[in-house]
Amino acid sequence: MKLLLTVLRRTQKPALYRGHRNRSLSSSPSSGLSPVRDDALVVGSSQELVRRLGSQVEVRTSFITEEEEGAFLQELEPGLKKKRYEYDHWDDAIHGYRETERARWGAACEEVLNRVRSSAFPEGSQLLGPVHILDLDKNGFIKPHIDSVKFCGSTIAGLSLLSDSIMRLVREDNSSEWLDLLLPRRSLYILRDEARYNFTHEILKEEDSVFSGQLVPRLRRISIICRNLPG
Ligand code: OGA
Ligand code: MN
């Protein structure tokens, strides 16, 4: 399983960190996020890019309730607690994480996952059987990568538990084209097609987590990720 999870990602060279970091920290960072409309959750290097990729990148706030978040934690915590966070694998796309996958869920979680599947994937689309769970420590982050095209299809859908975070997309062959997605706790994000194949995605570490001039505090974050199979 570890092998499959590893091959799901291909890390890009750090050069991609350049060129899209010139926005400054807010002088008075506030804690917590003010309420935002879903279309305010995506910003980018140009309005044109935000418009063009708009249908391939979605963030849906409050996709799950507090109770549903609790149901996931109850199912996942015992297994996750037995693992240690991993920090030191230089090659890894992820720093400060533990992960697992799960095929069978209790009723409450299964109902949520069915909602994710019907929201994100085209009807009749073949899904990767087990759902992927990634637990990022408060200091954990995901480096720029593109999920394996050999093992995953056109669509990636993820629920964010326990923390807000920022996902950055950078065009693989032109790092001046980027989008930042604010992923509020309990939201669902969906990446499709060009956004999934031609842009790297990453989850920023806290010190870089600034969205529209506002610092986004990072806590421990668990993501629940559904993918389809290559068509
Ligand atoms: C991954 C990934 C994003 C997330 O595991 O390949 O990009 O939301 N995860 O955790
Ligand atoms: Mn990924």
PDB file of C-alpha atoms and ligand atoms in Angstrom:
ATOM      1  CA  MET A   1       0.000   0.000   0.000  1.00  0.00           C
ATOM      2  CA  LYS A   2       2.843   2.345   0.886  1.00  0.00           C
ATOM      3  CA  LEU A   3       4.210   1.777  -2.590  1.00  0.00           C
ATOM      4  CA  LEU A   4       0.922   2.659  -4.265  1.00  0.00           C
ATOM      5  CA  LEU A   5       0.592   5.815  -2.192  1.00  0.00           C
ATOM      6  CA  THR A   6       4.126   6.787  -3.105  1.00  0.00           C
ATOM      7  CA  VAL A   7       3.699   6.251  -6.812  1.00  0.00           C
ATOM      8  CA  LEU A   8       0.533   8.323  -6.749  1.00  0.00           C
ATOM      9  CA  ARG A   9       2.764  11.360  -6.596  1.00  0.00           C
ATOM     10  CA  ARG A  10       5.662  12.564  -8.611  1.00  0.00           C
ATOM     11  CA  THR A  11       7.480  15.385  -6.885  1.00  0.00           C
ATOM     12  CA  GLN A  12       8.582  18.300  -8.987  1.00  0.00           C
ATOM     13  CA  LYS A  13      11.965  19.894  -8.547  1.00  0.00           C
ATOM     14  CA  PRO A  14      12.081  22.827  -6.116  1.00  0.00           C
ATOM     15  CA  ALA A  15      12.484  25.297  -8.989  1.00  0.00           C
ATOM     16  CA  LEU A  16       8.710  25.453  -9.009  1.00  0.00           C
ATOM     17  CA  TYR A  17       8.792  27.247  -5.695  1.00  0.00           C
ATOM     18  CA  ARG A  18      10.067  30.339  -7.515  1.00  0.00           C
ATOM     19  CA  GLY A  19       8.222  33.154  -9.136  1.00  0.00           C
ATOM     20  CA  HIS A  20       4.869  33.246  -7.438  1.00  0.00           C
ATOM     21  CA  ARG A  21       5.744  34.162  -3.936  1.00  0.00           C
ATOM     22  CA  ASN A  22       6.001  37.898  -4.138  1.00  0.00           C
ATOM     23  CA  ARG A  23       2.914  38.742  -2.179  1.00  0.00           C
ATOM     24  CA  SER A  24       3.670  40.129   1.242  1.00  0.00           C
ATOM     25  CA  LEU A  25       2.408  39.053   4.625  1.00  0.00           C
ATOM     26  CA  SER A  26      -0.470  41.021   6.022  1.00  0.00           C
ATOM     27  CA  SER A  27       0.760  43.542   8.576  1.00  0.00           C
ATOM     28  CA  SER A  28      -2.022  42.604  10.958  1.00  0.00           C
ATOM     29  CA  PRO A  29      -2.760  38.944  10.478  1.00  0.00           C
ATOM     30  CA  SER A  30      -6.062  38.006  12.016  1.00  0.00           C
ATOM     31  CA  SER A  31      -6.715  34.594  13.415  1.00  0.00           C
ATOM     32  CA  GLY A  32      -9.513  32.585  11.846  1.00  0.00           C
ATOM     33  CA  LEU A  33     -11.134  33.289   8.522  1.00  0.00           C
ATOM     34  CA  SER A  34     -13.873  35.719   7.822  1.00  0.00           C
ATOM     35  CA  PRO A  35     -16.776  34.132   5.967  1.00  0.00           C
ATOM     36  CA  VAL A  36     -16.168  34.003   2.244  1.00  0.00           C
ATOM     37  CA  ARG A  37     -18.303  33.085  -0.738  1.00  0.00           C
ATOM     38  CA  ASP A  38     -17.223  29.998  -2.663  1.00  0.00           C
ATOM     39  CA  ASP A  39     -16.109  32.024  -5.676  1.00  0.00           C
ATOM     40  CA  ALA A  40     -13.816  34.040  -3.406  1.00  0.00           C
ATOM     41  CA  LEU A  41     -11.905  30.871  -2.510  1.00  0.00           C
ATOM     42  CA  VAL A  42      -9.881  30.823  -5.720  1.00  0.00           C
ATOM     43  CA  VAL A  43      -7.401  33.551  -6.687  1.00  0.00           C
ATOM     44  CA  GLY A  44      -4.714  33.428  -9.328  1.00  0.00           C
ATOM     45  CA  SER A  45      -2.023  35.031 -11.423  1.00  0.00           C
ATOM     46  CA  SER A  46      -4.689  36.533 -13.705  1.00  0.00           C
ATOM     47  CA  GLN A  47      -8.454  36.895 -13.855  1.00  0.00           C
ATOM     48  CA  GLU A  48      -8.350  35.153 -17.191  1.00  0.00           C
ATOM     49  CA  LEU A  49      -6.728  32.061 -15.680  1.00  0.00           C
ATOM     50  CA  VAL A  50      -9.192  32.008 -12.780  1.00  0.00           C
ATOM     51  CA  ARG A  51     -12.047  32.201 -15.301  1.00  0.00           C
ATOM     52  CA  ARG A  52     -10.586  29.631 -17.665  1.00  0.00           C
ATOM     53  CA  LEU A  53      -9.755  27.049 -15.021  1.00  0.00           C
ATOM     54  CA  GLY A  54     -12.855  27.886 -13.010  1.00  0.00           C
ATOM     55  CA  SER A  55     -14.834  24.841 -14.072  1.00  0.00           C
ATOM     56  CA  GLN A  56     -11.890  22.517 -13.392  1.00  0.00           C
ATOM     57  CA  VAL A  57     -11.240  23.757  -9.883  1.00  0.00           C
ATOM     58  CA  GLU A  58     -13.964  23.830  -7.281  1.00  0.00           C
ATOM     59  CA  VAL A  59     -14.041  24.542  -3.570  1.00  0.00           C
ATOM     60  CA  ARG A  60     -17.301  23.926  -1.751  1.00  0.00           C
ATOM     61  CA  THR A  61     -17.470  25.318   1.771  1.00  0.00           C
ATOM     62  CA  SER A  62     -19.254  23.471   4.568  1.00  0.00           C
ATOM     63  CA  PHE A  63     -19.540  20.346   2.453  1.00  0.00           C
ATOM     64  CA  ILE A  64     -19.691  18.316   5.661  1.00  0.00           C
ATOM     65  CA  THR A  65     -21.159  19.151   9.067  1.00  0.00           C
ATOM     66  CA  GLU A  66     -19.299  19.130  12.379  1.00  0.00           C
ATOM     67  CA  GLU A  67     -21.025  15.850  13.189  1.00  0.00           C
ATOM     68  CA  GLU A  68     -19.837  14.281   9.941  1.00  0.00           C
ATOM     69  CA  GLU A  69     -16.303  15.507  10.585  1.00  0.00           C
ATOM     70  CA  GLY A  70     -16.578  13.862  14.027  1.00  0.00           C
ATOM     71  CA  ALA A  71     -17.707  10.594  12.459  1.00  0.00           C
ATOM     72  CA  PHE A  72     -14.609  10.510  10.224  1.00  0.00           C
ATOM     73  CA  LEU A  73     -12.311  11.286  13.143  1.00  0.00           C
ATOM     74  CA  GLN A  74     -13.868   8.553  15.232  1.00  0.00           C
ATOM     75  CA  GLU A  75     -13.274   6.013  12.485  1.00  0.00           C
ATOM     76  CA  LEU A  76      -9.793   7.151  11.584  1.00  0.00           C
ATOM     77  CA  GLU A  77      -8.116   8.229  14.808  1.00  0.00           C
ATOM     78  CA  PRO A  78      -7.463   4.762  16.311  1.00  0.00           C
ATOM     79  CA  GLY A  79      -5.595   3.581  13.203  1.00  0.00           C
ATOM     80  CA  LEU A  80      -3.742   6.858  12.638  1.00  0.00           C
ATOM     81  CA  LYS A  81      -2.584   7.075  16.255  1.00  0.00           C
ATOM     82  CA  LYS A  82      -0.643   3.839  15.815  1.00  0.00           C
ATOM     83  CA  LYS A  83       1.531   5.434  13.149  1.00  0.00           C
ATOM     84  CA  ARG A  84       4.251   8.016  13.526  1.00  0.00           C
ATOM     85  CA  TYR A  85       4.439  11.192  11.471  1.00  0.00           C
ATOM     86  CA  GLU A  86       7.191  10.904   8.865  1.00  0.00           C
ATOM     87  CA  TYR A  87       9.536  13.817   8.361  1.00  0.00           C
ATOM     88  CA  ASP A  88      12.847  12.883   6.962  1.00  0.00           C
ATOM     89  CA  HIS A  89      12.371  11.354   3.553  1.00  0.00           C
ATOM     90  CA  TRP A  90      13.904  14.002   1.330  1.00  0.00           C
ATOM     91  CA  ASP A  91      12.419  12.416  -1.799  1.00  0.00           C
ATOM     92  CA  ASP A  92       8.897  12.325  -0.462  1.00  0.00           C
ATOM     93  CA  ALA A  93       6.344  14.726  -1.851  1.00  0.00           C
ATOM     94  CA  ILE A  94       5.069  15.163   1.695  1.00  0.00           C
ATOM     95  CA  HIS A  95       6.719  16.320   4.880  1.00  0.00           C
ATOM     96  CA  GLY A  96       5.295  15.630   8.359  1.00  0.00           C
ATOM     97  CA  TYR A  97       2.560  13.163   7.574  1.00  0.00           C
ATOM     98  CA  ARG A  98       1.072   9.784   8.186  1.00  0.00           C
ATOM     99  CA  GLU A  99      -1.329   8.133   5.809  1.00  0.00           C
ATOM    100  CA  THR A 100      -3.557   5.182   5.264  1.00  0.00           C
ATOM    101  CA  GLU A 101      -6.321   4.017   2.985  1.00  0.00           C
ATOM    102  CA  ARG A 102      -9.714   2.548   3.689  1.00  0.00           C
ATOM    103  CA  ALA A 103     -12.204   0.648   1.600  1.00  0.00           C
ATOM    104  CA  ARG A 104     -15.001  -0.013   4.097  1.00  0.00           C
ATOM    105  CA  TRP A 105     -16.682   2.697   6.135  1.00  0.00           C
ATOM    106  CA  GLY A 106     -19.456   3.009   8.700  1.00  0.00           C
ATOM    107  CA  ALA A 107     -22.830   4.301   7.502  1.00  0.00           C
ATOM    108  CA  ALA A 108     -22.304   7.989   8.344  1.00  0.00           C
ATOM    109  CA  CYS A 109     -18.983   8.240   6.505  1.00  0.00           C
ATOM    110  CA  GLU A 110     -20.169   6.139   3.586  1.00  0.00           C
ATOM    111  CA  GLU A 111     -23.078   8.526   3.107  1.00  0.00           C
ATOM    112  CA  VAL A 112     -20.699  11.506   2.959  1.00  0.00           C
ATOM    113  CA  LEU A 113     -18.384   9.673   0.554  1.00  0.00           C
ATOM    114  CA  ASN A 114     -21.318   8.924  -1.727  1.00  0.00           C
ATOM    115  CA  ARG A 115     -22.093  12.648  -1.722  1.00  0.00           C
ATOM    116  CA  VAL A 116     -18.474  13.370  -2.672  1.00  0.00           C
ATOM    117  CA  ARG A 117     -18.583  10.773  -5.453  1.00  0.00           C
ATOM    118  CA  SER A 118     -21.813  12.073  -6.953  1.00  0.00           C
ATOM    119  CA  SER A 119     -20.613  15.697  -6.737  1.00  0.00           C
ATOM    120  CA  ALA A 120     -17.161  15.154  -8.203  1.00  0.00           C
ATOM    121  CA  PHE A 121     -17.122  12.306 -10.683  1.00  0.00           C
ATOM    122  CA  PRO A 122     -18.944  11.777 -13.947  1.00  0.00           C
ATOM    123  CA  GLU A 123     -21.632   9.094 -13.716  1.00  0.00           C
ATOM    124  CA  GLY A 124     -20.329   5.611 -14.394  1.00  0.00           C
ATOM    125  CA  SER A 125     -16.755   6.702 -13.764  1.00  0.00           C
ATOM    126  CA  GLN A 126     -14.595   3.917 -12.280  1.00  0.00           C
ATOM    127  CA  LEU A 127     -13.194   4.946  -8.920  1.00  0.00           C
ATOM    128  CA  LEU A 128      -9.972   3.925  -7.251  1.00  0.00           C
ATOM    129  CA  GLY A 129     -11.355   1.424  -4.687  1.00  0.00           C
ATOM    130  CA  PRO A 130      -9.907   2.512  -1.367  1.00  0.00           C
ATOM    131  CA  VAL A 131     -10.182   6.100  -0.188  1.00  0.00           C
ATOM    132  CA  HIS A 132      -6.867   7.761   0.684  1.00  0.00           C
ATOM    133  CA  ILE A 133      -6.402   9.419   4.081  1.00  0.00           C
ATOM    134  CA  LEU A 134      -3.569  11.855   4.649  1.00  0.00           C
ATOM    135  CA  ASP A 135      -2.871  13.241   8.122  1.00  0.00           C
ATOM    136  CA  LEU A 136      -0.587  16.295   8.036  1.00  0.00           C
ATOM    137  CA  ASP A 137       1.007  17.416  11.273  1.00  0.00           C
ATOM    138  CA  LYS A 138       0.692  21.122  12.124  1.00  0.00           C
ATOM    139  CA  ASN A 139       4.116  21.610  10.540  1.00  0.00           C
ATOM    140  CA  GLY A 140       3.429  19.218   7.695  1.00  0.00           C
ATOM    141  CA  PHE A 141       3.129  20.279   4.077  1.00  0.00           C
ATOM    142  CA  ILE A 142       2.870  18.811   0.578  1.00  0.00           C
ATOM    143  CA  LYS A 143       5.418  19.807  -2.038  1.00  0.00           C
ATOM    144  CA  PRO A 144       4.442  20.533  -5.649  1.00  0.00           C
ATOM    145  CA  HIS A 145       3.601  17.331  -7.475  1.00  0.00           C
ATOM    146  CA  ILE A 146       1.277  15.839 -10.058  1.00  0.00           C
ATOM    147  CA  ASP A 147      -0.576  12.657  -9.119  1.00  0.00           C
ATOM    148  CA  SER A 148       0.502   9.664 -11.194  1.00  0.00           C
ATOM    149  CA  VAL A 149      -1.297   9.560 -14.530  1.00  0.00           C
ATOM    150  CA  LYS A 150      -0.735   5.816 -14.579  1.00  0.00           C
ATOM    151  CA  PHE A 151      -2.736   5.147 -11.434  1.00  0.00           C
ATOM    152  CA  CYS A 152      -5.239   8.012 -11.255  1.00  0.00           C
ATOM    153  CA  GLY A 153      -7.750   9.425 -13.696  1.00  0.00           C
ATOM    154  CA  SER A 154      -8.916  12.926 -14.539  1.00  0.00           C
ATOM    155  CA  THR A 155     -10.467  13.895 -11.209  1.00  0.00           C
ATOM    156  CA  ILE A 156      -9.259  14.284  -7.623  1.00  0.00           C
ATOM    157  CA  ALA A 157     -11.709  15.216  -4.851  1.00  0.00           C
ATOM    158  CA  GLY A 158     -10.695  15.906  -1.263  1.00  0.00           C
ATOM    159  CA  LEU A 159     -12.358  16.743   2.042  1.00  0.00           C
ATOM    160  CA  SER A 160     -10.388  18.829   4.543  1.00  0.00           C
ATOM    161  CA  LEU A 161     -10.809  18.076   8.249  1.00  0.00           C
ATOM    162  CA  LEU A 162      -9.518  19.917  11.329  1.00  0.00           C
ATOM    163  CA  SER A 163      -7.796  22.861   9.635  1.00  0.00           C
ATOM    164  CA  ASP A 164      -8.037  25.494   6.942  1.00  0.00           C
ATOM    165  CA  SER A 165      -5.203  25.377   4.427  1.00  0.00           C
ATOM    166  CA  ILE A 166      -4.073  26.751   1.088  1.00  0.00           C
ATOM    167  CA  MET A 167      -3.631  24.589  -1.987  1.00  0.00           C
ATOM    168  CA  ARG A 168      -1.413  26.142  -4.675  1.00  0.00           C
ATOM    169  CA  LEU A 169      -1.582  25.107  -8.327  1.00  0.00           C
ATOM    170  CA  VAL A 170       1.322  26.078 -10.584  1.00  0.00           C
ATOM    171  CA  ARG A 171       1.429  25.452 -14.315  1.00  0.00           C
ATOM    172  CA  GLU A 172       4.063  22.772 -14.882  1.00  0.00           C
ATOM    173  CA  ASP A 173       5.616  24.416 -17.945  1.00  0.00           C
ATOM    174  CA  ASN A 174       5.148  28.054 -16.895  1.00  0.00           C
ATOM    175  CA  SER A 175       5.450  28.860 -13.210  1.00  0.00           C
ATOM    176  CA  SER A 176       4.117  32.402 -13.680  1.00  0.00           C
ATOM    177  CA  GLU A 177       0.646  30.848 -14.038  1.00  0.00           C
ATOM    178  CA  TRP A 178      -0.757  29.899 -10.649  1.00  0.00           C
ATOM    179  CA  LEU A 179      -3.945  29.587  -8.633  1.00  0.00           C
ATOM    180  CA  ASP A 180      -4.333  29.574  -4.868  1.00  0.00           C
ATOM    181  CA  LEU A 181      -7.318  27.759  -3.384  1.00  0.00           C
ATOM    182  CA  LEU A 182      -8.415  28.497   0.131  1.00  0.00           C
ATOM    183  CA  LEU A 183      -9.577  25.188   1.574  1.00  0.00           C
ATOM    184  CA  PRO A 184     -11.630  25.903   4.676  1.00  0.00           C
ATOM    185  CA  ARG A 185     -12.022  23.177   7.283  1.00  0.00           C
ATOM    186  CA  ARG A 186     -14.928  20.851   6.273  1.00  0.00           C
ATOM    187  CA  SER A 187     -14.834  21.961   2.635  1.00  0.00           C
ATOM    188  CA  LEU A 188     -14.563  19.791  -0.472  1.00  0.00           C
ATOM    189  CA  TYR A 189     -12.178  20.593  -3.305  1.00  0.00           C
ATOM    190  CA  ILE A 190     -12.230  19.090  -6.788  1.00  0.00           C
ATOM    191  CA  LEU A 191      -9.434  19.228  -9.373  1.00  0.00           C
ATOM    192  CA  ARG A 192     -10.198  18.114 -12.898  1.00  0.00           C
ATOM    193  CA  ASP A 193      -8.582  17.760 -16.322  1.00  0.00           C
ATOM    194  CA  GLU A 194      -6.082  20.532 -17.116  1.00  0.00           C
ATOM    195  CA  ALA A 195      -5.932  21.623 -13.457  1.00  0.00           C
ATOM    196  CA  ARG A 196      -5.085  18.051 -12.525  1.00  0.00           C
ATOM    197  CA  TYR A 197      -2.736  17.164 -15.415  1.00  0.00           C
ATOM    198  CA  ASN A 198      -0.929  20.409 -16.304  1.00  0.00           C
ATOM    199  CA  PHE A 199      -0.605  22.064 -12.921  1.00  0.00           C
ATOM    200  CA  THR A 200       1.306  20.855  -9.888  1.00  0.00           C
ATOM    201  CA  HIS A 201      -0.589  21.059  -6.604  1.00  0.00           C
ATOM    202  CA  GLU A 202       0.792  21.523  -3.114  1.00  0.00           C
ATOM    203  CA  ILE A 203      -0.436  22.299   0.406  1.00  0.00           C
ATOM    204  CA  LEU A 204       1.483  25.238   1.852  1.00  0.00           C
ATOM    205  CA  LYS A 205       3.288  25.205   5.165  1.00  0.00           C
ATOM    206  CA  GLU A 206       1.943  27.637   7.715  1.00  0.00           C
ATOM    207  CA  GLU A 207       4.627  30.286   7.192  1.00  0.00           C
ATOM    208  CA  ASP A 208       3.583  30.547   3.529  1.00  0.00           C
ATOM    209  CA  SER A 209      -0.149  30.317   4.156  1.00  0.00           C
ATOM    210  CA  VAL A 210      -1.283  33.792   3.160  1.00  0.00           C
ATOM    211  CA  PHE A 211      -4.459  34.108   1.134  1.00  0.00           C
ATOM    212  CA  SER A 212      -5.475  37.489  -0.254  1.00  0.00           C
ATOM    213  CA  GLY A 213      -3.236  39.147   2.334  1.00  0.00           C
ATOM    214  CA  GLN A 214      -4.690  37.161   5.223  1.00  0.00           C
ATOM    215  CA  LEU A 215      -2.674  34.696   7.255  1.00  0.00           C
ATOM    216  CA  VAL A 216      -4.379  31.290   7.321  1.00  0.00           C
ATOM    217  CA  PRO A 217      -3.362  29.478  10.516  1.00  0.00           C
ATOM    218  CA  ARG A 218      -2.461  25.855   9.927  1.00  0.00           C
ATOM    219  CA  LEU A 219      -3.322  23.176  12.456  1.00  0.00           C
ATOM    220  CA  ARG A 220      -3.140  19.439  12.054  1.00  0.00           C
ATOM    221  CA  ARG A 221      -5.084  18.638   8.879  1.00  0.00           C
ATOM    222  CA  ILE A 222      -6.594  15.378   7.703  1.00  0.00           C
ATOM    223  CA  SER A 223      -7.661  15.023   4.096  1.00  0.00           C
ATOM    224  CA  ILE A 224      -9.906  12.313   2.679  1.00  0.00           C
ATOM    225  CA  ILE A 225      -9.190  11.918  -0.997  1.00  0.00           C
ATOM    226  CA  CYS A 226     -11.219  10.137  -3.696  1.00  0.00           C
ATOM    227  CA  ARG A 227      -9.784   9.524  -7.164  1.00  0.00           C
ATOM    228  CA  ASN A 228     -10.988   7.837 -10.309  1.00  0.00           C
ATOM    229  CA  LEU A 229      -9.093   5.354 -12.462  1.00  0.00           C
ATOM    230  CA  PRO A 230      -7.484   6.357 -15.739  1.00  0.00           C
ATOM    231  CA  GLY A 231     -10.105   6.095 -18.514  1.00  0.00           C
TER     232      GLY A 231
HETATM  233  C1  OGA B   1      -1.835  13.844  -2.457  1.00  0.00           C
HETATM  234  C2  OGA B   1      -2.366  15.229  -2.313  1.00  0.00           C
HETATM  235  C3  OGA B   1      -3.833  16.765  -1.163  1.00  0.00           C
HETATM  236  C4  OGA B   1      -4.573  16.864   0.123  1.00  0.00           C
HETATM  237  O1  OGA B   1      -1.908  13.096  -1.477  1.00  0.00           O
HETATM  238  O2  OGA B   1      -1.405  13.485  -3.559  1.00  0.00           O
HETATM  239  O3  OGA B   1      -2.113  16.021  -3.179  1.00  0.00           O
HETATM  240  O4  OGA B   1      -5.614  17.535   0.117  1.00  0.00           O
HETATM  241  N1  OGA B   1      -3.120  15.538  -1.246  1.00  0.00           N
HETATM  242  O5  OGA B   1      -4.145  16.292   1.106  1.00  0.00           O
HETATM  243 MN    MN B   2      -1.722  15.020  -5.069  1.00  0.00          MN
END
